[in-house]
Tab-separated table of C-alpha atoms in Angstrom:
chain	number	residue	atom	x	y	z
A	1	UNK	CA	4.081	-10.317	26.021
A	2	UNK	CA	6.490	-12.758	24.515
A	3	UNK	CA	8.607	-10.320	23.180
A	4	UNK	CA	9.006	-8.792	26.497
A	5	UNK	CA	9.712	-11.589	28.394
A	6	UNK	CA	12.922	-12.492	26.342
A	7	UNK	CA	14.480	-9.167	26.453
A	8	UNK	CA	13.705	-9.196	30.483
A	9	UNK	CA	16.692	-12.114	30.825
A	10	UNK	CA	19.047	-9.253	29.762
A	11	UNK	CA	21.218	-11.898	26.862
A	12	UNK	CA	19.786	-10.310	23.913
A	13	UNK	CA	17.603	-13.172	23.578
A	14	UNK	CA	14.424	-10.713	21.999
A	15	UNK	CA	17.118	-10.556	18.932
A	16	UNK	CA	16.114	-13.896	18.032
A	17	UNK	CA	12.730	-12.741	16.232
A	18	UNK	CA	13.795	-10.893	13.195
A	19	UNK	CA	11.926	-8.060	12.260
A	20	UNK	CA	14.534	-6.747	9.521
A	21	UNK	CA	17.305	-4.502	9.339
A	22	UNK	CA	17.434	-1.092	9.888
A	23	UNK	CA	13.959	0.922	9.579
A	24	UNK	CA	12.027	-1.719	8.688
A	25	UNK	CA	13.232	-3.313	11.928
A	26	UNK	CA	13.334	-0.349	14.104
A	27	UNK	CA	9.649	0.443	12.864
A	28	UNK	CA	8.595	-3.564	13.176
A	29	UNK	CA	9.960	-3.497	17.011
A	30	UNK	CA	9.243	-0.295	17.855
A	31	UNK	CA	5.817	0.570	16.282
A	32	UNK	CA	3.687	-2.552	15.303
A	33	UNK	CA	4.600	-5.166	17.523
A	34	UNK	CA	4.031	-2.353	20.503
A	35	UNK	CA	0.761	-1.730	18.928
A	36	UNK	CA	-0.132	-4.821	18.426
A	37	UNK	CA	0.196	-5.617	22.145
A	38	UNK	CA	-1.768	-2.741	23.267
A	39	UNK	CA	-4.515	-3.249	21.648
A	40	UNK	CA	-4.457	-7.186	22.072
A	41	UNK	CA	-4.682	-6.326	25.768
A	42	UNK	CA	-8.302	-5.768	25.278
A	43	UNK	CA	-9.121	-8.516	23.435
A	44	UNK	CA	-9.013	-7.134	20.142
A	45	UNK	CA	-8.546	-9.426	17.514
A	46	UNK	CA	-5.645	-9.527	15.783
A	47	UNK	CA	-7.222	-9.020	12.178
A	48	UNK	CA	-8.892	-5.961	13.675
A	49	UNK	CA	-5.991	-4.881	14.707
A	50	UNK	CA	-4.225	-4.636	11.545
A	51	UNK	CA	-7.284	-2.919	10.169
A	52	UNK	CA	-6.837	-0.263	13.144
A	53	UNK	CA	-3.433	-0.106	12.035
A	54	UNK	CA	-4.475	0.551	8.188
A	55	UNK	CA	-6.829	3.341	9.330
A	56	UNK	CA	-4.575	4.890	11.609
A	57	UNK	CA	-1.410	5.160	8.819
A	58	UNK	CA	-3.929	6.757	6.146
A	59	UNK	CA	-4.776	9.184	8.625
A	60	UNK	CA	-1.577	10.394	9.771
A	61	UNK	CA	-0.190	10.298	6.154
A	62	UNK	CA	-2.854	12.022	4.728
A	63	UNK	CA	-1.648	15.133	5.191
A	64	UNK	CA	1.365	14.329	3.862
A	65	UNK	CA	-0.269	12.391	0.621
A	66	UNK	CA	-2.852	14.852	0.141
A	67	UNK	CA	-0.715	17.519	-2.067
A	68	UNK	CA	-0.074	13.816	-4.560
A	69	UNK	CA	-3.591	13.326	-4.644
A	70	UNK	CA	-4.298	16.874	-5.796
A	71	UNK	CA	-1.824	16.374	-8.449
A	72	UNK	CA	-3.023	13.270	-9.180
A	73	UNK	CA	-6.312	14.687	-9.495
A	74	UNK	CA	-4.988	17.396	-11.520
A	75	UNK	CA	-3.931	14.945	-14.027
A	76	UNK	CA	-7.188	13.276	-14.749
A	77	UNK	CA	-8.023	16.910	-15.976
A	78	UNK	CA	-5.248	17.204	-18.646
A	79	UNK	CA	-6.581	13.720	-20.056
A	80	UNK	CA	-8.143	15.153	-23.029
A	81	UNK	CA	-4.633	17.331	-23.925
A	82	UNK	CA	-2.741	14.075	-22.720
A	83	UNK	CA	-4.918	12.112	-25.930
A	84	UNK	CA	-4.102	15.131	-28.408
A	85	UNK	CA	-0.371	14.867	-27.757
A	86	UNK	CA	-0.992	10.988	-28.071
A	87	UNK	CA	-1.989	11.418	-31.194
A	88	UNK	CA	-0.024	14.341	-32.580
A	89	UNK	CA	3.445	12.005	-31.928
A	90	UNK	CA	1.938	8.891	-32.733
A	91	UNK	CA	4.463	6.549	-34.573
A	92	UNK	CA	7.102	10.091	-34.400
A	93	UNK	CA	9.832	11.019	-32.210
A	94	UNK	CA	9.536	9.938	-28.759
A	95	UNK	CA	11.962	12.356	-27.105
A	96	UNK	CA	9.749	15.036	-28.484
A	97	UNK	CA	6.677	13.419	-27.317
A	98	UNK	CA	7.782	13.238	-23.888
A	99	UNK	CA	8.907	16.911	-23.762
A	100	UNK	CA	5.585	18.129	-24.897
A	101	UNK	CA	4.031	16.328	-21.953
A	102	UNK	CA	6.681	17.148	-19.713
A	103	UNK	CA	5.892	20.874	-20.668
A	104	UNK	CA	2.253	20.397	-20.324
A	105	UNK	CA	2.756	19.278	-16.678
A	106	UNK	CA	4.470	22.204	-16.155
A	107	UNK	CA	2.251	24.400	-17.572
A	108	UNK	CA	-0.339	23.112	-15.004
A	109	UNK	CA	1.509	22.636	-12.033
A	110	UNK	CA	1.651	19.341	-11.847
A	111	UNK	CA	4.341	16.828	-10.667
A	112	UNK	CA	3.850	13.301	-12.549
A	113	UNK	CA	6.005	11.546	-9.877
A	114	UNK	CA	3.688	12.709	-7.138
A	115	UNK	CA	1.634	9.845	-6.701
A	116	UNK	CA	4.202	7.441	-6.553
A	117	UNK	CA	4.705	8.947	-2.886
A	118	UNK	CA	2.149	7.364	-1.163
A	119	UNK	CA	3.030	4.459	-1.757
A	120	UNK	CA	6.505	4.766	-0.747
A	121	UNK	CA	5.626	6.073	2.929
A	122	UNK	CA	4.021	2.466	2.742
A	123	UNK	CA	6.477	0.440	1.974
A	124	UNK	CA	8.548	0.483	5.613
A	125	UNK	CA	5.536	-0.124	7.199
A	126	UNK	CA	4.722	-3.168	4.613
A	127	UNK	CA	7.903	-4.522	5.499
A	128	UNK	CA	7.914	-4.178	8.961
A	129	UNK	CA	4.495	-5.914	8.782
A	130	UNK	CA	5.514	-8.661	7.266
A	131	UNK	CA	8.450	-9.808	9.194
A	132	UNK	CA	6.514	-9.546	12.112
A	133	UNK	CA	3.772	-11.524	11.044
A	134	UNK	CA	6.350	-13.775	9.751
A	135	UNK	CA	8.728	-14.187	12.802
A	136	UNK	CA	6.457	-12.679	15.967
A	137	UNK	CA	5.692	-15.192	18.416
A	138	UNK	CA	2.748	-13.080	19.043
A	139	UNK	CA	1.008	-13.059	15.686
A	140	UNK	CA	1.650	-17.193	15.548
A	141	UNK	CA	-1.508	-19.084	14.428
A	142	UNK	CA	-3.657	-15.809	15.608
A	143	UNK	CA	-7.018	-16.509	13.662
A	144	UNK	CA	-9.340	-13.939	11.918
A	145	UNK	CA	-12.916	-14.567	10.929
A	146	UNK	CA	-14.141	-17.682	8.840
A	147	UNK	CA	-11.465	-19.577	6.870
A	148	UNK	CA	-8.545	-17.200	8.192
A	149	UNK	CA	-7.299	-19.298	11.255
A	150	UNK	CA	-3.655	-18.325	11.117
A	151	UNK	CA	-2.759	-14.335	9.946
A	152	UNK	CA	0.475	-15.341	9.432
A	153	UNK	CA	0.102	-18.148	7.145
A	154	UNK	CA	-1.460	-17.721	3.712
A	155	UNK	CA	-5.090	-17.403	2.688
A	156	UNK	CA	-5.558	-21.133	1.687
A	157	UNK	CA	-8.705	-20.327	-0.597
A	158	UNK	CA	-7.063	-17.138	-2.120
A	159	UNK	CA	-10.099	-15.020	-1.311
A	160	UNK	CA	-8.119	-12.362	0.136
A	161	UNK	CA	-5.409	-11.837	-2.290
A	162	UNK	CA	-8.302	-11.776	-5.284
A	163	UNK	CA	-10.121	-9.385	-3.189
A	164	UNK	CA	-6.599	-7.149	-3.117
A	165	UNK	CA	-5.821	-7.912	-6.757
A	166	UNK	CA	-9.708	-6.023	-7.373
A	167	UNK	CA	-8.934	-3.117	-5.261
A	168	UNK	CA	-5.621	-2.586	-7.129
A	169	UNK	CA	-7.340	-2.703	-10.296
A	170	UNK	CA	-10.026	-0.016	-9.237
A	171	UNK	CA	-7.729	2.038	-7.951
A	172	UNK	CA	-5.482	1.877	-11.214
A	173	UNK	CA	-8.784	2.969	-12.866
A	174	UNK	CA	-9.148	5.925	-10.675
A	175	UNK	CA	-5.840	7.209	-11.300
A	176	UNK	CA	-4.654	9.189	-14.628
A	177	UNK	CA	-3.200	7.204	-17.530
A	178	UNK	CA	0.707	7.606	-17.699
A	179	UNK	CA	2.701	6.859	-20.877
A	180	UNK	CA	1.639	5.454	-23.783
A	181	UNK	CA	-0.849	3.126	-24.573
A	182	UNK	CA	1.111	-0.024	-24.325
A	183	UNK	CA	2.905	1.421	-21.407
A	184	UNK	CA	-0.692	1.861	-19.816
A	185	UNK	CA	-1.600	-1.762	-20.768
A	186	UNK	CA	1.614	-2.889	-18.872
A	187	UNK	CA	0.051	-1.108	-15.950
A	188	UNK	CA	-3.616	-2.579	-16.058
A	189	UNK	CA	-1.942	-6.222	-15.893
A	190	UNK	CA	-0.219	-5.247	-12.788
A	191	UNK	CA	-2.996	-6.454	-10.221
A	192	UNK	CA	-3.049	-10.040	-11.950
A	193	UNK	CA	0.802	-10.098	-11.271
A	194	UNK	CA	0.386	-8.894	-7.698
A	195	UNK	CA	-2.928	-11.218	-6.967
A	196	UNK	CA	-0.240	-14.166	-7.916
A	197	UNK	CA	2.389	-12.777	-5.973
A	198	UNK	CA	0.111	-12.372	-2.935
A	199	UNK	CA	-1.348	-15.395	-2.831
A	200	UNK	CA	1.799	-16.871	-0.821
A	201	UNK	CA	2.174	-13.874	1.670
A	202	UNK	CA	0.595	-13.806	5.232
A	203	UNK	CA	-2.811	-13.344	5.146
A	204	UNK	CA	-2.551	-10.889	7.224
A	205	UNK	CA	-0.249	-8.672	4.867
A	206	UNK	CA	-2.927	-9.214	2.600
A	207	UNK	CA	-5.671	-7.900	4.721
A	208	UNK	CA	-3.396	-5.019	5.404
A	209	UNK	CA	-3.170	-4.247	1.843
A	210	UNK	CA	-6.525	-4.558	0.824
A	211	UNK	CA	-8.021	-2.282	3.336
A	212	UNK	CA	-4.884	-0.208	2.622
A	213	UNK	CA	-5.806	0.433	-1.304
A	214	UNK	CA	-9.763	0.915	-0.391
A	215	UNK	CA	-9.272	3.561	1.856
A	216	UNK	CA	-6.445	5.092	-0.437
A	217	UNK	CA	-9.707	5.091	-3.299
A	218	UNK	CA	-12.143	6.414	-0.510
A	219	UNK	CA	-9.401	9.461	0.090
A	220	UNK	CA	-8.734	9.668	-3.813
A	221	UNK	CA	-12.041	9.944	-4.502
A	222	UNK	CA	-13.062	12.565	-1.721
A	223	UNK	CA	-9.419	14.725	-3.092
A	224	UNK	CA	-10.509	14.421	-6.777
A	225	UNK	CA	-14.675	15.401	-5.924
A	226	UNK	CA	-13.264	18.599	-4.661
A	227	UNK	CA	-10.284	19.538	-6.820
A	228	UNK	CA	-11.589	21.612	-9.523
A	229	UNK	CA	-8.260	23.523	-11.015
């Protein structure tokens, strides 16, 4: 590939294409542009690839998210004690309020914080991803299916990033309510702000992301069915 052919002249030419500093470079170089090539090899297209990708992160993280799930899942069962200490501190003492939940958590086992970690395991990857379909020679007006005739140029009819600003909503749904209501209403306009925000990234990012949140409900959704305590 490209990439390989500059680093063969031996003048650090290959440092031209930026793929980021530090992990998010290391991973971008030494993970997804490898992949990438390995699979291209056998004339897979690029879009498909990146949904390979997708499926192949959720699977070797899953183990790893799985325990946030289950508290995640143990969550949704505390909503109807989550409502009475809603409405027990309404218009009181916040402090007091939040150590009634935090005590309640305890009580059950369950770690609030946990499901912000899958997401964080994705964000290197997300990064890495996107300065390689920024800056790869490789990925360079690599077409999808339909409309999509450059990954690494934006969707130019915004189907993509409205199709990722839906996911992010259902998934938001399937998750437990955290903080108060007007901290929860905060939340619920987060996939407007993020459909915006995508609509200037890669398309390919986009894909990424999209089939990244549906199979992160399809794995939600099979934790939470069988999670009964």
């Amino acid at each position: 590939n490209k990439y390989k052919l500059l680093k063969t002249y031996g003048q650090g030419y290959q440092d031209v294409v930026d793929f980021g500093w530090g992990i998010f470079g290391w991973i971008g170089r030494g993970v997804v542009i490898p992949i990438f090539n390995w699979l291209e090899q056998y004339g897979i297209n690029y879009g498909i690839i990146i949904l390979i990708m997708a499926l192949i992160l959720k699977i070797v993280l899953f183990p790893l998210t799985y325990t946030s799930y289950k508290s995640m899942a143990k969550m949704r069962v505390l909503k109807p004690e989550m409502d009475e200490l809603n409405e027990k501190f309404k218009g009181k003492d916040a402090t007091k309020k939040n150590q009634a939940v935090m005590e309640l958590y305890k009580q059950a086992g369950v770690n609030p914080l946990g499901g912000c970690l899958p997401m964080v395991l994705q964000i290197p990857v997300f990064i890495a991803l996107y300065h390689a379909l920024f800056f790869s020679i490789e990925l360079r007006g690599a077409p999808f299916i339909g409309w999509i005739k450059d990954l690494s140029v934006a969707d130019p009819y915004y189907v993509w990033p409205v199709v990722m600003g839906v996911t992010m909503f259902l998934q938001q749904k399937l998750n437990p309510a955290i903080g108060d209501p007007t901290q929860q209403k905060i939340m619920m306009f987060l996939p407007v702000v993020f459909t915006f925000l995508f609509m200037s990234f890669p398309s390919g990012l986009v894909l990424y992301w999209t089939v990244n949140n549906i199979l992160t409900i399809s794995q939600q959704a099979y934790v939470y069915k069988f999670t009964k305590d």
